[in-house]
Short mmCIF file of C-alpha atoms in Angstrom, two decimals:
data_model
loop_
_atom_site.label_atom_id
_atom_site.label_comp_id
_atom_site.label_asym_id
_atom_site.label_seq_id
_atom_site.Cartn_x
_atom_site.Cartn_y
_atom_site.Cartn_z
CA MET A 2 80.66 61.28 189.90
CA TYR A 3 81.68 57.84 188.75
CA GLN A 4 79.05 55.06 188.95
CA TYR A 5 79.91 51.37 189.03
CA ASN A 6 79.02 49.29 186.02
CA GLU A 7 78.05 45.63 186.33
CA VAL A 8 81.68 44.49 186.18
CA ASP A 9 82.72 46.85 188.96
CA GLN A 10 79.86 45.79 191.23
CA THR A 11 80.51 42.11 190.63
CA LEU A 12 84.19 42.52 191.43
CA VAL A 13 83.51 44.31 194.71
CA ASN A 14 80.80 41.83 195.73
CA GLU A 15 83.10 38.89 195.03
CA ARG A 16 85.85 40.57 197.01
CA VAL A 17 83.54 40.85 200.03
CA GLU A 18 82.68 37.16 199.95
CA GLN A 19 86.33 36.26 199.51
CA PHE A 20 87.24 38.23 202.62
CA ARG A 21 84.28 36.80 204.51
CA ASP A 22 85.66 33.31 203.98
CA GLN A 23 89.21 34.41 204.86
CA THR A 24 87.96 35.96 208.11
CA ARG A 25 85.93 32.87 208.96
CA ARG A 26 88.95 30.62 208.43
CA PHE A 27 91.16 32.89 210.55
CA LEU A 28 88.68 32.99 213.42
CA ALA A 29 88.30 29.20 213.19
CA GLY A 30 92.06 28.74 213.49
CA GLU A 31 92.37 27.43 209.96
CA LEU A 32 94.39 30.40 208.71
CA PRO A 33 97.60 31.46 210.51
CA GLU A 34 97.84 35.07 211.68
CA ASP A 35 100.83 35.85 209.47
CA GLU A 36 98.91 34.71 206.39
CA PHE A 37 95.77 36.59 207.41
CA LEU A 38 97.83 39.76 207.93
CA ALA A 39 98.38 40.35 204.20
CA LEU A 40 94.77 39.46 203.40
CA ARG A 41 93.25 41.88 205.89
CA LEU A 42 95.59 44.68 204.82
CA MET A 43 94.39 44.21 201.25
CA ASN A 44 90.93 45.00 202.60
CA GLY A 45 91.90 48.08 204.57
CA LEU A 46 91.89 46.41 207.97
CA TYR A 47 94.60 47.25 210.50
CA VAL A 48 95.01 46.05 214.07
CA GLN A 49 95.49 49.13 216.22
CA ARG A 50 96.09 49.84 219.88
CA HIS A 51 92.58 49.09 221.09
CA ALA A 52 90.76 47.36 218.24
CA PRO A 53 90.85 46.72 214.50
CA MET A 54 90.70 49.86 212.36
CA LEU A 55 88.94 49.80 209.00
CA ARG A 56 89.92 52.40 206.41
CA VAL A 57 87.28 53.00 203.73
CA ALA A 58 88.28 54.37 200.32
CA ILE A 59 86.86 57.67 199.09
CA PRO A 60 88.34 58.03 195.60
CA TYR A 61 89.74 61.55 195.14
CA GLY A 62 87.64 62.60 198.12
CA LEU A 63 84.31 62.64 196.25
CA PHE A 64 81.23 60.83 197.54
CA SER A 65 77.45 61.07 197.58
CA SER A 66 74.84 61.81 200.21
CA GLU A 67 73.68 58.20 199.93
CA GLN A 68 77.21 56.99 200.66
CA MET A 69 77.50 59.39 203.60
CA ARG A 70 74.27 58.00 205.08
CA LYS A 71 75.68 54.50 204.76
CA LEU A 72 78.82 55.60 206.60
CA ALA A 73 76.61 57.05 209.35
CA HIS A 74 74.71 53.78 209.56
CA ILE A 75 77.93 51.76 209.77
CA SER A 76 79.30 53.99 212.53
CA ARG A 77 76.08 53.47 214.52
CA LYS A 78 75.65 49.75 213.95
CA TYR A 79 79.23 48.50 213.95
CA ASP A 80 81.33 51.18 215.65
CA LYS A 81 80.98 53.81 218.38
CA GLY A 82 78.94 56.34 216.45
CA TYR A 83 81.69 58.25 214.69
CA GLY A 84 84.28 58.09 211.93
CA HIS A 85 87.58 59.85 211.30
CA PHE A 86 88.56 61.57 208.03
CA THR A 87 92.23 61.23 207.10
CA THR A 88 94.75 63.25 205.11
CA ARG A 89 94.27 60.74 202.27
CA THR A 90 90.59 61.85 202.14
CA ASN A 91 89.48 58.40 203.32
CA ILE A 92 87.41 57.66 206.42
CA GLN A 93 88.43 55.31 209.22
CA PHE A 94 86.37 53.39 211.75
CA ASN A 95 88.31 52.71 214.92
CA TRP A 96 86.21 50.15 216.77
CA PRO A 97 84.80 47.49 214.41
CA LYS A 98 84.66 43.87 215.56
CA LEU A 99 86.77 41.64 213.34
CA GLU A 100 83.95 39.15 212.85
CA GLU A 101 81.67 41.96 211.63
CA VAL A 102 84.07 43.52 209.12
CA PRO A 103 82.82 41.34 206.22
CA ASP A 104 79.29 42.58 206.97
CA ILE A 105 80.55 46.17 206.94
CA LEU A 106 82.23 45.59 203.58
CA ALA A 107 79.00 44.07 202.25
CA GLU A 108 77.07 47.15 203.36
CA LEU A 109 79.67 49.42 201.73
CA ALA A 110 79.36 47.47 198.49
CA GLN A 111 75.64 48.28 198.43
CA VAL A 112 76.56 51.93 197.85
CA GLN A 113 79.59 51.30 195.63
CA MET A 114 82.20 51.72 198.34
CA HIS A 115 84.99 49.44 199.54
CA ALA A 116 88.25 49.37 201.48
CA ILE A 117 90.42 47.88 198.73
CA GLN A 118 93.96 49.34 198.52
CA THR A 119 93.53 51.64 201.49
CA SER A 120 96.46 49.79 203.04
CA GLY A 121 99.27 47.49 201.98
CA ASN A 122 102.14 48.00 199.55
CA CYS A 123 100.05 49.01 196.58
CA ILE A 124 98.81 52.14 194.83
CA ARG A 125 96.68 53.97 197.38
CA ASN A 126 93.75 56.31 196.90
CA THR A 127 94.60 59.03 194.36
CA THR A 128 93.88 62.48 195.78
CA THR A 129 93.21 65.90 194.29
CA ASP A 130 92.13 69.47 194.95
CA PRO A 131 88.81 69.51 196.86
CA PHE A 132 87.75 72.51 194.76
CA SER A 133 88.27 70.74 191.45
CA GLY A 134 85.77 71.62 188.76
CA ILE A 135 84.50 74.81 190.38
CA LEU A 136 87.54 77.07 189.98
CA SER A 137 87.64 79.83 187.40
CA ASN A 138 91.43 79.64 187.06
CA GLU A 139 91.59 75.86 186.72
CA LEU A 140 93.32 74.69 183.56
CA GLU A 141 91.20 71.56 183.52
CA ASP A 142 89.24 69.47 186.03
CA PRO A 143 91.73 66.87 187.32
CA ARG A 144 89.09 64.41 188.58
CA PRO A 145 88.59 62.54 185.27
CA TYR A 146 92.31 61.73 185.31
CA CYS A 147 92.08 60.62 188.94
CA GLU A 148 89.26 58.31 187.87
CA ILE A 149 91.32 56.97 184.96
CA ILE A 150 94.17 56.28 187.39
CA ARG A 151 91.73 54.65 189.84
CA GLN A 152 90.44 52.24 187.22
CA TRP A 153 93.95 51.41 186.03
CA SER A 154 95.43 50.91 189.48
CA THR A 155 92.63 49.06 191.29
CA LEU A 156 93.74 45.45 191.79
CA HIS A 157 96.49 45.95 189.20
CA PRO A 158 98.20 42.53 189.28
CA GLU A 159 101.70 43.82 188.56
CA PHE A 160 101.59 46.49 191.25
CA ALA A 161 99.84 44.63 194.08
CA TYR A 162 103.11 43.92 195.93
CA LEU A 163 105.26 47.00 195.53
CA PRO A 164 108.26 47.61 197.78
CA ARG A 165 106.08 50.03 199.79
CA LYS A 166 102.81 51.92 199.64
CA PHE A 167 102.47 54.30 196.71
CA LYS A 168 100.58 57.59 196.58
CA ILE A 169 99.57 59.79 193.63
CA ALA A 170 98.03 63.29 193.60
CA VAL A 171 96.70 65.27 190.64
CA THR A 172 96.06 69.02 190.48
CA GLY A 173 94.61 71.25 187.77
CA ALA A 174 94.94 74.78 189.15
CA PRO A 175 97.94 77.05 189.82
CA GLU A 176 97.33 76.61 193.55
CA ASP A 177 98.26 73.26 195.04
CA ARG A 178 95.73 72.07 197.63
CA ALA A 179 96.61 68.40 197.30
CA ALA A 180 100.17 68.51 198.66
CA SER A 181 101.18 67.01 195.32
CA GLN A 182 104.91 67.60 195.74
CA VAL A 183 105.13 65.32 198.76
CA HIS A 184 103.62 62.37 196.92
CA ASP A 185 105.34 59.44 195.25
CA ILE A 186 103.99 60.89 192.01
CA GLY A 187 102.62 64.41 191.63
CA LEU A 188 100.79 65.27 188.42
CA HIS A 189 100.14 68.89 187.47
CA LEU A 190 97.95 69.77 184.52
CA VAL A 191 99.95 72.30 182.48
CA LYS A 192 99.87 73.91 179.04
CA ASN A 193 102.88 73.75 176.71
CA ALA A 194 104.13 76.34 174.24
CA GLU A 195 101.84 74.91 171.56
CA GLY A 196 98.80 75.41 173.79
CA GLU A 197 98.32 71.70 174.45
CA ILE A 198 97.30 70.56 177.90
CA GLY A 199 99.25 67.71 179.46
CA PHE A 200 101.02 66.84 182.69
CA GLU A 201 104.12 67.95 184.51
CA VAL A 202 105.30 64.80 186.29
CA LEU A 203 107.07 64.84 189.65
CA VAL A 204 108.43 61.73 191.33
CA GLY A 205 109.93 60.87 194.67
CA GLY A 206 108.20 63.20 197.09
CA GLY A 207 107.08 62.00 200.48
CA LEU A 208 107.15 62.62 204.20
CA GLY A 209 107.77 60.09 206.97
CA ARG A 210 111.24 59.64 208.48
CA THR A 211 112.90 60.83 205.24
CA PRO A 212 110.92 63.83 204.00
CA VAL A 213 111.61 64.78 200.38
CA ILE A 214 110.09 67.23 197.89
CA GLY A 215 109.30 65.55 194.57
CA LYS A 216 111.49 66.11 191.54
CA VAL A 217 110.37 66.87 188.00
CA VAL A 218 111.05 63.93 185.69
CA ARG A 219 109.02 65.25 182.77
CA GLU A 220 108.03 68.83 182.18
CA PHE A 221 105.28 67.92 179.72
CA LEU A 222 103.54 64.61 179.16
CA PRO A 223 100.74 64.47 176.59
CA LYS A 224 97.48 63.25 178.11
CA GLN A 225 97.23 60.15 175.98
CA HIS A 226 100.41 58.82 177.55
CA LEU A 227 99.36 59.28 181.17
CA LEU A 228 98.89 55.60 182.00
CA SER A 229 101.81 54.28 179.97
CA TYR A 230 104.15 56.76 181.68
CA LEU A 231 102.81 55.94 185.15
CA ASP A 232 103.24 52.29 184.27
CA ALA A 233 106.86 52.92 183.32
CA ILE A 234 107.56 54.71 186.62
CA LEU A 235 105.94 51.94 188.64
CA ARG A 236 107.87 49.28 186.74
CA VAL A 237 111.20 50.96 187.41
CA TYR A 238 110.28 51.29 191.08
CA ASN A 239 108.96 47.74 191.33
CA LEU A 240 112.15 46.33 189.83
CA ASN A 241 114.68 48.52 191.61
CA GLY A 242 113.07 49.62 194.87
CA ARG A 243 114.52 48.12 198.05
CA ARG A 244 112.64 45.32 199.75
CA ASP A 245 115.24 44.51 202.40
CA ASN A 246 114.46 47.52 204.56
CA LYS A 247 110.94 48.95 204.80
CA TYR A 248 112.34 52.28 205.93
CA LYS A 249 114.35 52.56 202.72
CA ALA A 250 111.71 51.19 200.38
CA ARG A 251 109.77 54.25 199.21
CA ILE A 252 110.42 55.51 195.69
CA LYS A 253 111.93 58.72 197.09
CA ILE A 254 114.85 56.65 198.41
CA LEU A 255 115.36 55.06 195.00
CA VAL A 256 115.23 58.41 193.20
CA ASN A 257 117.74 59.90 195.63
CA ALA A 258 120.02 56.86 195.39
CA LEU A 259 120.06 56.79 191.61
CA GLY A 260 119.87 60.52 191.11
CA VAL A 261 116.93 62.05 189.30
CA GLU A 262 118.75 62.02 185.94
CA GLU A 263 119.44 58.29 186.06
CA PHE A 264 115.98 57.52 187.39
CA THR A 265 114.45 59.55 184.56
CA ARG A 266 116.64 57.73 182.03
CA LEU A 267 115.39 54.37 183.30
CA VAL A 268 111.78 55.51 183.14
CA GLU A 269 112.12 56.90 179.65
CA ALA A 270 113.80 53.67 178.51
CA GLU A 271 110.99 51.59 180.00
CA TRP A 272 108.44 53.91 178.48
CA GLU A 273 109.78 53.19 175.00
CA PHE A 274 108.38 49.67 175.37
CA LEU A 275 104.99 50.94 176.54
CA ARG A 276 104.53 54.11 174.54
CA ASP A 277 101.70 53.99 172.00
CA GLY A 278 100.71 50.54 173.29
CA GLU A 279 97.45 49.34 174.78
CA LEU A 280 97.66 51.81 177.67
CA THR A 281 97.43 54.78 175.32
CA LEU A 282 94.40 56.87 176.20
CA THR A 283 92.15 57.68 173.30
CA ASP A 284 90.19 60.90 173.11
CA ALA A 285 87.04 58.81 173.47
CA GLU A 286 88.28 57.25 176.71
CA ILE A 287 89.20 60.63 178.17
CA GLU A 288 85.82 62.00 177.17
CA ARG A 289 84.13 58.98 178.78
CA ALA A 290 85.90 59.74 182.05
CA LYS A 291 84.97 63.40 181.76
CA SER A 292 81.33 62.45 181.30
CA PHE A 293 81.21 61.37 184.96
CA PHE A 294 82.02 64.93 186.04
CA LYS A 295 79.75 67.05 183.89
CA PRO A 296 78.75 70.44 185.34
CA PHE A 297 75.53 70.36 187.32
CA ASP A 298 72.33 71.97 186.18
CA TYR A 299 73.08 75.26 187.90
CA ASP A 300 70.24 77.69 188.42
CA PRO A 301 70.72 80.57 185.95
CA LYS A 302 68.69 82.81 188.26
CA ALA A 303 70.99 82.22 191.23
CA ALA A 304 73.04 85.29 190.38
CA GLU A 305 69.94 87.47 190.62
CA ASP A 306 69.50 86.83 194.34
CA LYS A 307 70.03 89.97 196.44
CA THR A 308 69.26 88.53 199.88
CA LEU A 309 72.80 87.49 200.82
CA ALA A 310 74.05 91.04 201.36
CA ASP A 311 71.20 91.77 203.76
CA LYS A 312 71.85 88.61 205.76
CA LEU A 313 75.56 89.34 205.95
CA SER A 314 74.84 92.83 207.21
CA ALA A 315 72.30 91.63 209.75
CA ASP A 316 74.29 88.81 211.33
CA GLN A 317 77.99 89.23 212.17
CA SER A 318 78.44 85.54 213.06
CA PHE A 319 77.12 84.54 209.67
CA ALA A 320 79.31 87.16 207.97
CA THR A 321 82.41 85.84 209.74
CA TRP A 322 81.61 82.25 208.76
CA TYR A 323 80.96 83.39 205.17
CA GLU A 324 84.35 85.06 205.00
CA LYS A 325 86.32 82.18 206.53
CA ASN A 326 84.40 79.06 205.51
CA THR A 327 83.20 79.71 201.96
CA ARG A 328 85.11 80.04 198.70
CA GLU A 329 84.50 81.52 195.27
CA HIS A 330 82.76 79.47 192.59
CA LYS A 331 83.14 79.91 188.84
CA VAL A 332 79.36 79.91 188.46
CA GLU A 333 77.90 83.24 189.45
CA GLY A 334 75.47 82.96 192.32
CA TYR A 335 77.19 79.96 193.92
CA ARG A 336 79.85 79.43 196.64
CA ALA A 337 81.71 76.40 197.99
CA VAL A 338 81.20 75.75 201.70
CA ILE A 339 83.98 74.31 203.85
CA VAL A 340 82.55 72.29 206.72
CA SER A 341 84.88 72.55 209.68
CA LEU A 342 85.59 69.19 211.30
CA LYS A 343 87.67 71.01 213.91
CA PRO A 344 85.10 71.90 216.59
CA TYR A 345 86.43 73.18 219.89
CA LEU A 346 88.11 70.42 221.93
CA LYS A 347 87.06 67.64 219.55
CA PRO A 348 89.54 65.47 217.60
CA ALA A 349 90.36 66.91 214.17
CA GLY A 350 88.61 65.04 211.37
CA ASP A 351 86.17 63.18 213.61
CA ILE A 352 82.49 63.22 212.67
CA THR A 353 79.55 61.62 214.46
CA ASP A 354 76.79 59.58 212.87
CA VAL A 355 74.34 62.44 213.52
CA GLN A 356 76.68 64.90 211.83
CA MET A 357 77.14 62.54 208.88
CA ASP A 358 73.37 62.35 208.40
CA LEU A 359 73.14 66.13 208.63
CA ILE A 360 75.82 66.60 205.97
CA ALA A 361 74.05 64.08 203.74
CA ASP A 362 70.81 66.04 204.13
CA LEU A 363 72.51 69.36 203.38
CA ALA A 364 74.32 67.95 200.36
CA GLU A 365 71.08 66.58 199.02
CA GLN A 366 69.09 69.73 199.63
CA TYR A 367 71.68 72.35 198.71
CA SER A 368 74.65 70.86 196.80
CA PHE A 369 73.48 68.35 194.19
CA GLY A 370 73.95 65.43 196.60
CA GLU A 371 77.75 65.49 196.53
CA ILE A 372 80.31 65.85 199.32
CA ARG A 373 84.08 66.20 199.18
CA SER A 374 86.63 65.32 201.85
CA THR A 375 89.84 67.36 202.03
CA HIS A 376 93.42 66.40 202.81
CA ASP A 377 93.31 68.78 205.78
CA GLN A 378 90.48 66.81 207.38
CA ASN A 379 87.46 68.96 206.54
CA LEU A 380 84.50 68.51 204.19
CA VAL A 381 83.30 70.64 201.28
CA LEU A 382 79.83 71.24 199.88
CA ALA A 383 81.02 72.54 196.55
CA ASP A 384 77.93 73.93 194.85
CA VAL A 385 75.74 75.95 197.22
CA LYS A 386 73.61 78.82 195.98
CA LYS A 387 74.43 82.08 197.74
CA SER A 388 70.77 82.42 198.63
CA ASP A 389 71.00 79.12 200.56
CA LEU A 390 74.17 79.91 202.50
CA PHE A 391 72.37 81.30 205.53
CA ALA A 392 70.25 78.16 205.89
CA VAL A 393 73.30 75.94 205.42
CA TRP A 394 75.22 77.93 208.05
CA GLN A 395 72.38 77.67 210.55
CA ALA A 396 72.17 73.91 210.05
CA LEU A 397 75.94 73.45 210.33
CA ASP A 398 76.03 75.66 213.41
CA GLY A 399 73.34 73.53 215.00
CA GLY A 400 75.46 70.47 214.23
CA ASN A 401 78.69 71.96 215.67
CA MET A 402 80.33 72.10 212.23
CA ALA A 403 80.37 75.83 211.56
CA ARG A 404 83.37 76.91 213.59
CA PRO A 405 84.75 79.79 211.49
CA ASN A 406 88.35 78.71 211.81
CA ILE A 407 89.27 77.56 208.29
CA GLY A 408 92.86 78.57 207.56
CA THR A 409 93.51 79.65 211.12
CA LEU A 410 95.87 78.19 213.67
CA THR A 411 93.13 75.92 215.11
CA ASP A 412 92.30 74.39 211.71
CA MET A 413 94.98 71.82 212.48
CA ILE A 414 95.82 68.57 210.73
CA VAL A 415 96.23 66.08 213.57
CA CYS A 416 96.83 62.35 213.36
CA PRO A 417 95.11 60.26 216.08
CA GLY A 418 98.46 59.70 217.82
CA PHE A 419 99.15 57.33 220.70
CA ASP A 420 95.53 57.28 221.87
CA PHE A 421 94.60 55.14 218.85
CA CYS A 422 97.55 54.33 216.61
CA ALA A 423 99.82 51.37 217.35
CA LEU A 424 102.72 53.07 215.55
CA ALA A 425 102.56 56.39 217.40
CA ASN A 426 104.88 57.06 220.31
CA ALA A 427 103.32 60.29 221.58
CA ARG A 428 99.83 61.63 222.16
CA THR A 429 98.46 64.34 219.89
CA LEU A 430 94.82 64.86 220.81
CA ASN A 431 95.67 66.31 224.24
CA ILE A 432 98.15 68.71 222.62
CA ALA A 433 95.51 69.82 220.11
CA ASP A 434 93.17 70.53 223.03
CA GLN A 435 95.93 72.47 224.78
CA ILE A 436 96.44 74.62 221.67
CA ASN A 437 92.70 75.16 221.26
CA GLU A 438 92.35 76.26 224.87
CA LYS A 439 95.30 78.64 224.56
CA PHE A 440 94.13 80.19 221.30
CA ASP A 441 90.37 80.43 221.65
CA ASP A 442 90.17 84.12 220.70
CA LEU A 443 89.05 84.11 217.07
CA ASP A 444 89.75 87.82 216.63
CA TYR A 445 93.39 87.20 217.55
CA LEU A 446 93.57 84.23 215.16
CA TYR A 447 92.11 86.31 212.34
CA GLU A 448 94.70 89.04 213.00
CA LEU A 449 97.45 86.45 212.64
CA GLY A 450 96.20 85.46 209.20
CA ASP A 451 96.48 82.03 207.59
CA ILE A 452 98.72 79.68 209.55
CA ASN A 453 98.96 75.90 209.08
CA VAL A 454 99.66 73.86 212.19
CA ASN A 455 100.14 70.15 211.54
CA MET A 456 100.87 67.54 214.18
CA SER A 457 102.08 63.93 214.02
CA GLY A 458 102.39 61.44 216.84
CA CYS A 459 105.44 59.74 215.32
CA ILE A 460 108.04 59.95 212.61
CA ASN A 461 105.68 58.37 210.06
CA ALA A 462 104.26 61.90 209.68
CA CYS A 463 100.61 61.07 208.99
CA GLY A 464 99.87 64.60 210.26
CA HIS A 465 102.16 66.13 207.57
CA HIS A 466 104.10 68.11 210.19
CA HIS A 467 107.09 68.58 207.86
CA VAL A 468 105.14 70.83 205.49
CA ALA A 469 103.32 73.07 207.95
CA ASP A 470 103.98 76.67 208.86
CA ILE A 471 104.30 75.28 212.36
CA GLY A 472 104.92 71.54 212.54
CA ILE A 473 104.69 69.51 215.73
CA LEU A 474 106.21 66.04 216.01
CA GLY A 475 105.61 63.93 219.10
CA VAL A 476 108.63 61.95 220.32
CA ASP A 477 109.10 59.57 223.21
CA LYS A 478 111.91 60.27 225.66
CA LYS A 479 112.26 57.67 228.34
CA GLY A 480 108.54 57.12 228.52
CA GLU A 481 107.58 60.79 228.41
CA ASP A 482 106.03 62.69 225.50
CA TRP A 483 108.09 65.55 224.08
CA TYR A 484 107.40 67.64 221.00
CA GLN A 485 109.77 68.82 218.30
CA ILE A 486 108.76 72.04 216.54
CA THR A 487 109.49 72.88 212.90
CA LEU A 488 108.86 76.19 211.15
CA GLY A 489 108.56 77.31 207.55
CA GLY A 490 107.25 74.21 205.80
CA SER A 491 104.75 74.31 202.95
CA SER A 492 102.66 71.75 201.08
CA ARG A 493 101.46 74.31 198.56
CA GLU A 494 102.90 75.19 195.14
CA ASP A 495 105.99 76.55 196.94
CA ALA A 496 106.47 73.23 198.72
CA ARG A 497 109.34 73.07 201.19
CA LEU A 498 110.27 71.24 204.36
CA GLY A 499 110.15 73.00 207.70
CA LYS A 500 113.32 73.51 209.72
CA ILE A 501 113.69 72.22 213.26
CA LEU A 502 113.48 75.06 215.76
CA GLY A 503 115.64 73.42 218.42
CA LYS A 504 115.38 70.84 221.15
CA ALA A 505 111.97 69.32 221.81
CA VAL A 506 109.69 70.91 224.38
CA ALA A 507 107.75 69.21 227.16
CA ALA A 508 104.12 68.26 226.61
CA ASP A 509 102.77 71.01 228.87
CA GLU A 510 104.83 73.66 227.06
CA VAL A 511 103.70 73.17 223.46
CA ALA A 512 101.02 75.89 223.41
CA ASN A 513 103.29 78.29 225.30
CA THR A 514 106.02 77.63 222.76
CA ILE A 515 103.66 78.45 219.92
CA GLU A 516 102.72 81.63 221.76
CA SER A 517 106.41 82.61 221.87
CA ILE A 518 106.77 81.86 218.17
CA LEU A 519 103.75 83.99 217.35
CA GLY A 520 105.15 86.78 219.49
CA VAL A 521 108.21 86.93 217.25
CA PHE A 522 106.01 86.88 214.19
CA VAL A 523 103.88 89.79 215.42
CA GLU A 524 106.99 91.76 216.37
CA HIS A 525 108.68 91.36 212.98
CA ARG A 526 105.62 91.23 210.72
CA LEU A 527 105.37 93.83 207.95
CA ASP A 528 101.84 95.14 207.43
CA ASN A 529 99.60 92.12 206.81
CA GLU A 530 102.45 89.78 205.99
CA LEU A 531 101.64 86.08 206.39
CA PHE A 532 103.47 83.99 208.97
CA ARG A 533 105.16 81.89 206.30
CA ASP A 534 106.54 84.96 204.55
CA THR A 535 107.89 86.42 207.77
CA VAL A 536 109.67 83.14 208.57
CA GLN A 537 111.28 83.12 205.12
CA ARG A 538 112.30 86.74 205.46
CA ILE A 539 113.81 86.76 208.96
CA GLY A 540 114.98 83.17 209.26
CA MET A 541 114.93 80.89 212.29
CA ASP A 542 117.26 82.72 214.69
CA PRO A 543 114.77 85.25 216.13
CA PHE A 544 112.33 82.42 216.87
CA LYS A 545 115.01 80.26 218.47
CA GLU A 546 116.25 83.11 220.62
CA ASN A 547 112.80 83.95 221.90
CA VAL A 548 111.56 80.40 222.50
CA TYR A 549 114.63 79.12 224.30
CA ALA A 550 115.23 82.36 226.20
CA VAL A 551 111.70 82.00 227.58
CA ALA A 552 112.30 78.35 228.37
CA HIS A 553 115.39 79.20 230.40
#
């Protein structure tokens, strides 16, 4: 993974001291609140319902055991002993004291972490596939390009005050596990007819109150032009994006207003000024970025281990966890472990300080000291020897992080909702508990197959409800929480927006409504058909008829 050089460390250290002085002046009454607002947002600090909330950057979701231990320490010393992983693969602390935030940032800087550009109208953390670099069908590891984008975009002076926040995702495999098509820019590593690897470029995707699937603006972009082309897109957006209405300011609105053909024309025209200029990536620069992500020193004898089969046969709980919570690895003898941050009746994505320390220990002992956070609020230990899986499972089980529910209905993406977020207008955590209590039979969940359930507490869609098999959106109706259900969305390579089932249901009826939906699925399902395929095949009417017939 990338390591700071002296320039990087100096920049982050100076930024900490700058914010320390800004905070001191604000607390002393020397800096008005409206002026401090922009300064704190530049350092990832929000003011939420109960307390400030600090969002810490985890570039492309990759971090070390040392950094995880620092996060555990910060949660103990400055917060309430836990953190919350987000769909942007960052981690949030919900209870820091404002006067202590500069100290937190100083501690983060000690392990090459920061909160820069985790908020505000700038280029946010670039995300990618959490299984990058370990997939046999991957065209190329996308992380070096994420790192190149990170270096280019961090504190970029021209793009520090965009019309709105800006999000980029990069993928390198046929499968899309980074929801790239609902990003402002989605980059897919592809191969052209000449066998060259470059990028397919999509622009104008996004969720929120106007959900849009991104549109292709370039089918093939040679690698060396990655930054100059991104620069051209950002320039067109920066010049033409609306600033008079924050709800109409995302690039998706501009692309839709201009039409993708005209938007592409503007980008290509801008690119003519930038192409082959100083932003052109040399082979040496790409290789330098790749050098941060070299394959580990895998044990060539790992494939010879024969103990896993015996352990799987001897312990059904371990076998179930192995099937649901581990994934194939391109190196024989290794598997990737998905750590479930969705324990029973606990908030999705939350992790305690004790659990953080445990993950750090496991990463260090069994996975080359690296950890990955995923956009669906779990963690990954990417490089675990098969012979170590039983020990890893036992440790995770002891830490309440081995629930074998990955890909099931209870592996939900859930934003914190009204309980924490100042923007939310409905609670989500209680609804997640209701669903967990209703569907606590794992055998039944396994029979249903993979189903994504995503939930947001407001129209801002931080829970990505638009692109779930079953999406849940909390809405406020005269002071009461109601929930709108959508079906048939996808954030994968077949990205599409879910369709609204009908009128919103009351808070105490959400789980029952899902039960009715699943009843239709089971009735109409062909063989082992997935929920998403059944919805596409039979349409919405059977679900509507069953849900609203039951309701009345």
